[in-house]
Amino acid sequence: MKRIAVFTSGGDAPGMNAAIRAVVRSGIYNGVQVFGIVLGFEGMMDGNFISMGAEGVSNIIQRGGTIIKTTRSPRFHTKDGMLLACDQLQKQEIDGVIAIGGDGTFRASEDFHQYCSIPFIGVPCTIDNDLTGTDYTIGYDTAINTVVQAVDKIRDTADSHNRLFFVEVMGHDSGQIALMSSIGVGAEAVLIPESVTDMEHLLYVLDKGWNRKKSSCIIIVAEGGESGGAYKVAEKVKTHFDRYDTRVTVLGHIQRGGSPTCADRVYATRLGVAAVDALLAGRKQEMVGIINNQIVYTPFKNAIKQHQPIDPGLLKLTAILSS
Ligand code: F6P
């Protein structure tokens, strides 16, 4: 293994830069030349490769986003796109590739293998924390801390005005961000895709809060739930319960930016180094992860098969603490 490439793909996440840095520096440590592929699978098809040295990744561990850019690339999901990408990798004499991203990235990396035998190793990096094969994905810790900081501010104004807020958070079709941040902010309720929205119970919680003179209520709503998002839930609730003055906040892409937390920097560093080690050890089509503080390897097809399950004990906490 003399020349390896690294790319970032899908939605960016805080800690992507720290992972790139770890791959580049660990490649150099192992005597391997590292190339960055600019703009993910798009850059792979277009031959957009840049040589990366130790200095090029200085001062990026603390930066959000990704210095080598990212895309969602429908063009890659075709036979022609994949054959083109394989041709470009071969032209650059790339012996192995490190894919930094989430389930879409690993799904595409697995599909690609039927057209190209160059080994791929994945580094889990998405705010959604929805992959099997790692306790946490890079970016998740920063994202939930961003949500907590934002909702703490909302709580101040909600409390001053005696208002009910519905706060919508990201996560695609996973409720991990919503669940963990709801505990962190002391939300009155959380609605996630993994459990059916019990409207009656929600109304009961609100009514109980009103009766014991709660001055504010925060309901965290995961964007992907069958409830249809924060605006829809707020509308439905208002038709049955209109005592609180109600507002809706959609936090949106603020959750994807910002300087990564220390935990995300450390995950990114450990996983980036583990990915280089995996390629050097001859591993392929696997995602590196950390489970119980140990580095583990999970075949792409298993990592993407099902979401990281929700811990029912955590879900119960919000209910217990808001009662
Ligand atoms: O996968 C990360 C994520 O931020 C999801 O939580 C969200 O549903 C999606 O990406 C948004 O994607 P985009 O930035 O393409 O709108």
XYZ file of C-alpha atoms and ligand atoms in Angstrom:
339
model
C 0.000 0.000 0.000
C 1.904 3.042 -1.282
C -0.760 5.546 -2.289
C -4.092 5.990 -0.545
C -6.908 8.484 -1.045
C -9.349 10.042 1.397
C -12.666 11.760 0.705
C -15.638 13.167 2.604
C -19.170 12.579 1.399
C -22.823 13.268 2.246
C -23.811 15.817 4.887
C -20.787 17.371 6.568
C -20.283 16.908 10.307
C -18.068 18.604 12.891
C -14.930 16.480 13.221
C -14.577 15.662 9.515
C -11.454 17.829 9.382
C -10.013 16.129 12.453
C -10.542 12.754 10.719
C -8.860 13.980 7.515
C -5.911 15.221 9.575
C -5.607 11.853 11.335
C -5.660 9.933 8.040
C -3.040 12.191 6.434
C -0.687 12.270 9.397
C -1.003 8.556 10.074
C -0.447 7.778 6.379
C 2.750 9.835 6.425
C 3.828 8.119 9.671
C 3.438 4.771 7.890
C 5.324 5.879 4.758
C 2.199 6.096 2.589
C 1.410 8.975 0.218
C -2.057 10.423 0.865
C -4.297 12.116 -1.707
C -7.459 14.057 -0.977
C -10.367 13.665 -3.367
C -12.113 17.029 -3.606
C -15.951 17.014 -3.500
C -16.469 13.353 -2.648
C -17.691 10.945 -5.325
C -18.024 13.869 -7.778
C -14.306 14.569 -7.478
C -13.546 10.862 -7.799
C -15.333 10.751 -11.171
C -13.752 14.043 -12.304
C -10.214 13.088 -11.274
C -10.046 15.912 -8.734
C -7.195 14.562 -6.586
C -4.760 16.641 -4.519
C -1.608 15.509 -2.778
C -1.871 16.088 0.982
C 1.093 16.742 3.273
C 1.409 17.148 7.040
C 1.346 20.957 6.822
C -1.795 21.028 4.707
C -3.737 19.622 7.642
C -2.282 21.944 10.276
C -4.786 23.982 12.267
C -7.849 22.128 11.059
C -8.599 19.870 14.044
C -10.725 22.644 15.555
C -12.582 23.605 12.375
C -16.089 22.502 11.406
C -16.930 21.532 7.809
C -14.495 19.716 5.549
C -11.470 21.243 3.816
C -11.813 18.791 0.918
C -15.554 19.557 0.466
C -18.464 17.172 0.184
C -21.434 16.462 -2.071
C -24.412 14.197 -2.450
C -23.799 12.652 -5.876
C -26.665 10.998 -7.811
C -24.325 10.729 -10.859
C -22.100 8.269 -8.983
C -25.034 5.882 -8.444
C -24.900 4.655 -12.052
C -22.742 2.003 -13.692
C -21.105 4.657 -15.900
C -20.366 6.868 -12.904
C -18.776 4.029 -10.976
C -16.687 2.812 -13.913
C -15.468 6.372 -14.477
C -14.522 6.733 -10.808
C -12.667 3.406 -10.855
C -10.758 4.482 -13.946
C -9.683 7.713 -12.245
C -8.518 5.883 -9.108
C -6.503 3.473 -11.239
C -4.947 6.350 -13.226
C -3.787 7.870 -9.923
C -2.462 4.427 -8.878
C -4.502 4.523 -5.672
C -4.130 1.296 -3.648
C -6.827 1.981 -1.052
C -9.491 4.557 -0.207
C -10.804 5.958 3.078
C -14.415 7.155 2.929
C -15.465 9.583 5.656
C -19.269 9.861 5.843
C -22.514 8.197 6.829
C -24.831 5.442 5.617
C -25.274 6.833 2.080
C -21.502 6.989 1.657
C -20.996 3.414 2.834
C -23.902 2.106 0.758
C -22.330 3.657 -2.341
C -18.850 2.394 -1.344
C -20.250 -1.134 -1.034
C -22.054 -0.935 -4.411
C -18.874 0.410 -6.014
C -17.025 -2.788 -5.086
C -18.862 -4.735 -7.818
C -17.136 -2.528 -10.424
C -13.808 -1.841 -8.740
C -11.581 -4.044 -6.581
C -9.714 -1.178 -4.848
C -10.340 -1.623 -1.089
C -12.423 0.949 0.805
C -12.512 1.548 4.560
C -15.182 3.765 6.113
C -14.940 6.283 8.951
C -18.394 6.965 10.509
C -18.951 10.703 10.415
C -22.510 12.020 10.564
C -24.425 14.064 13.114
C -27.251 11.488 12.929
C -25.483 8.718 14.950
C -27.505 6.161 13.010
C -24.923 3.493 12.116
C -24.589 0.010 13.530
C -20.996 -0.837 14.488
C -20.009 2.170 16.568
C -21.313 3.642 19.811
C -21.013 7.163 18.419
C -20.443 8.681 15.017
C -18.117 11.666 14.643
C -20.135 14.892 14.751
C -22.981 13.653 16.918
C -21.559 14.931 20.200
C -21.017 18.417 18.753
C -24.498 18.439 17.208
C -26.271 17.530 20.455
C -24.265 20.164 22.303
C -25.284 22.724 19.678
C -28.926 21.729 20.200
C -28.557 22.012 23.973
C -27.009 25.491 23.733
C -29.741 26.672 21.364
C -32.608 25.217 23.407
C -31.209 26.659 26.659
C -31.582 30.066 25.008
C -35.090 29.221 23.836
C -35.944 28.167 27.395
C -35.002 31.649 28.667
C -37.437 33.387 26.366
C -40.083 30.653 26.701
C -39.973 31.037 30.454
C -40.220 34.838 30.326
C -43.328 34.690 28.135
C -44.962 31.545 29.572
C -44.760 29.921 26.164
C -44.802 26.435 24.711
C -42.078 25.779 22.120
C -41.847 22.959 19.598
C -38.196 22.644 18.576
C -37.402 20.565 15.492
C -34.000 18.904 15.317
C -32.214 17.007 12.538
C -31.443 13.304 12.353
C -32.995 12.257 9.016
C -35.067 9.205 10.019
C -33.238 8.639 13.297
C -34.271 10.025 16.695
C -30.829 9.891 18.333
C -30.208 13.652 18.287
C -33.727 14.377 19.534
C -33.625 11.820 22.329
C -30.244 12.722 23.780
C -30.741 16.481 23.517
C -34.226 16.241 25.071
C -32.640 14.729 28.166
C -29.902 17.376 28.115
C -32.328 20.309 28.018
C -34.911 18.843 30.391
C -37.599 18.834 27.699
C -41.181 18.120 28.704
C -41.514 15.587 25.857
C -39.686 14.203 22.829
C -41.149 12.868 19.572
C -38.957 10.486 17.585
C -39.437 8.276 14.510
C -38.669 5.122 16.500
C -41.819 5.443 18.612
C -45.380 6.265 17.638
C -46.509 9.737 18.702
C -49.034 9.376 21.482
C -50.979 12.614 21.053
C -53.191 11.930 24.037
C -50.205 11.486 26.301
C -48.604 14.656 24.947
C -51.783 16.616 25.708
C -51.899 15.057 29.173
C -48.272 16.145 29.863
C -49.030 19.693 28.722
C -52.228 19.889 30.721
C -50.481 18.604 33.847
C -47.698 21.152 33.379
C -50.230 23.976 32.989
C -52.097 22.873 36.120
C -48.964 22.932 38.213
C -48.163 26.386 36.817
C -45.202 25.456 34.658
C -44.040 28.677 33.086
C -42.666 27.094 29.911
C -42.724 23.837 27.974
C -40.233 22.536 25.432
C -41.153 19.672 23.109
C -38.274 18.317 21.007
C -39.474 16.977 17.650
C -37.231 14.828 15.424
C -37.515 15.923 11.794
C -38.137 12.399 10.472
C -41.002 11.233 12.663
C -44.490 10.251 11.474
C -45.732 13.307 13.377
C -44.697 15.312 10.287
C -42.311 17.794 11.927
C -42.637 20.557 14.521
C -45.065 22.805 12.586
C -47.546 19.972 12.034
C -47.385 18.779 15.643
C -47.820 22.348 16.908
C -50.922 22.775 14.713
C -52.434 19.517 15.952
C -51.737 20.321 19.593
C -53.186 23.822 19.256
C -56.545 22.461 18.150
C -56.888 20.552 21.461
C -54.833 22.634 23.864
C -54.476 26.370 23.438
C -53.632 27.601 26.908
C -49.984 28.289 26.207
C -48.946 30.812 23.606
C -47.110 28.546 21.140
C -44.018 29.024 18.968
C -42.046 26.727 16.644
C -38.282 26.768 16.038
C -36.562 24.639 13.398
C -32.879 24.509 14.293
C -31.778 23.304 10.834
C -28.201 23.384 9.564
C -26.840 25.207 12.599
C -26.561 21.620 13.921
C -24.046 20.674 11.221
C -21.551 23.473 11.797
C -19.187 24.699 14.463
C -16.015 23.672 16.165
C -16.056 19.977 17.165
C -16.174 19.062 20.843
C -13.168 17.358 22.390
C -15.013 14.012 22.274
C -15.563 14.363 18.510
C -11.927 15.358 17.926
C -10.746 12.307 19.839
C -13.161 9.908 18.039
C -12.087 11.395 14.710
C -8.418 10.997 15.528
C -8.753 7.420 16.769
C -10.975 6.369 13.877
C -8.864 8.096 11.204
C -5.728 6.314 12.427
C -7.623 3.007 12.724
C -8.815 3.372 9.115
C -5.238 3.685 7.819
C -4.201 0.713 9.972
C -7.107 -1.283 8.518
C -6.055 -0.613 4.923
C -2.428 -1.490 5.750
C -3.612 -4.737 7.359
C -5.397 -5.701 4.128
C -8.939 -5.101 5.370
C -11.594 -3.901 2.941
C -15.267 -2.918 2.655
C -15.525 -2.348 6.387
C -16.347 0.573 8.646
C -14.141 1.245 11.647
C -15.982 2.037 14.852
C -15.569 2.299 18.600
C -17.652 0.033 20.824
C -17.001 -0.023 24.574
C -13.876 2.045 23.933
C -12.386 -0.608 21.596
C -11.736 -0.235 17.867
C -13.978 -2.643 15.923
C -14.609 -3.367 12.232
C -18.050 -3.888 10.718
C -18.699 -4.847 7.065
C -20.353 -1.942 5.223
C -23.422 -4.063 4.526
C -24.003 -4.623 8.242
C -23.186 -1.061 9.319
C -25.949 0.315 7.087
C -28.469 -2.496 7.472
C -30.300 -1.088 10.423
C -30.182 2.013 12.551
C -28.467 2.162 15.864
C -31.401 1.117 18.107
C -32.921 3.569 20.570
C -32.350 2.732 24.222
C -35.873 2.453 25.722
C -34.428 3.340 29.137
C -33.339 6.733 27.797
C -36.735 7.319 26.227
C -38.368 6.666 29.588
C -36.119 9.223 31.306
C -37.806 12.176 29.596
C -41.205 10.868 30.703
C -40.075 10.281 34.295
C -38.375 13.635 34.669
C -41.139 15.721 33.153
C -43.777 14.223 35.443
O -27.405 13.275 7.482
C -27.157 14.505 8.062
C -28.326 15.436 7.843
O -28.026 16.678 8.456
C -29.686 14.926 8.332
O -29.838 15.029 9.719
C -30.615 15.783 7.535
O -31.878 15.157 7.363
C -29.908 15.908 6.202
O -28.528 15.670 6.472
C -30.043 17.245 5.527
O -29.376 17.186 4.330
P -29.094 18.433 3.383
O -28.001 19.257 4.009
O -28.657 17.826 2.090
O -30.364 19.198 3.293
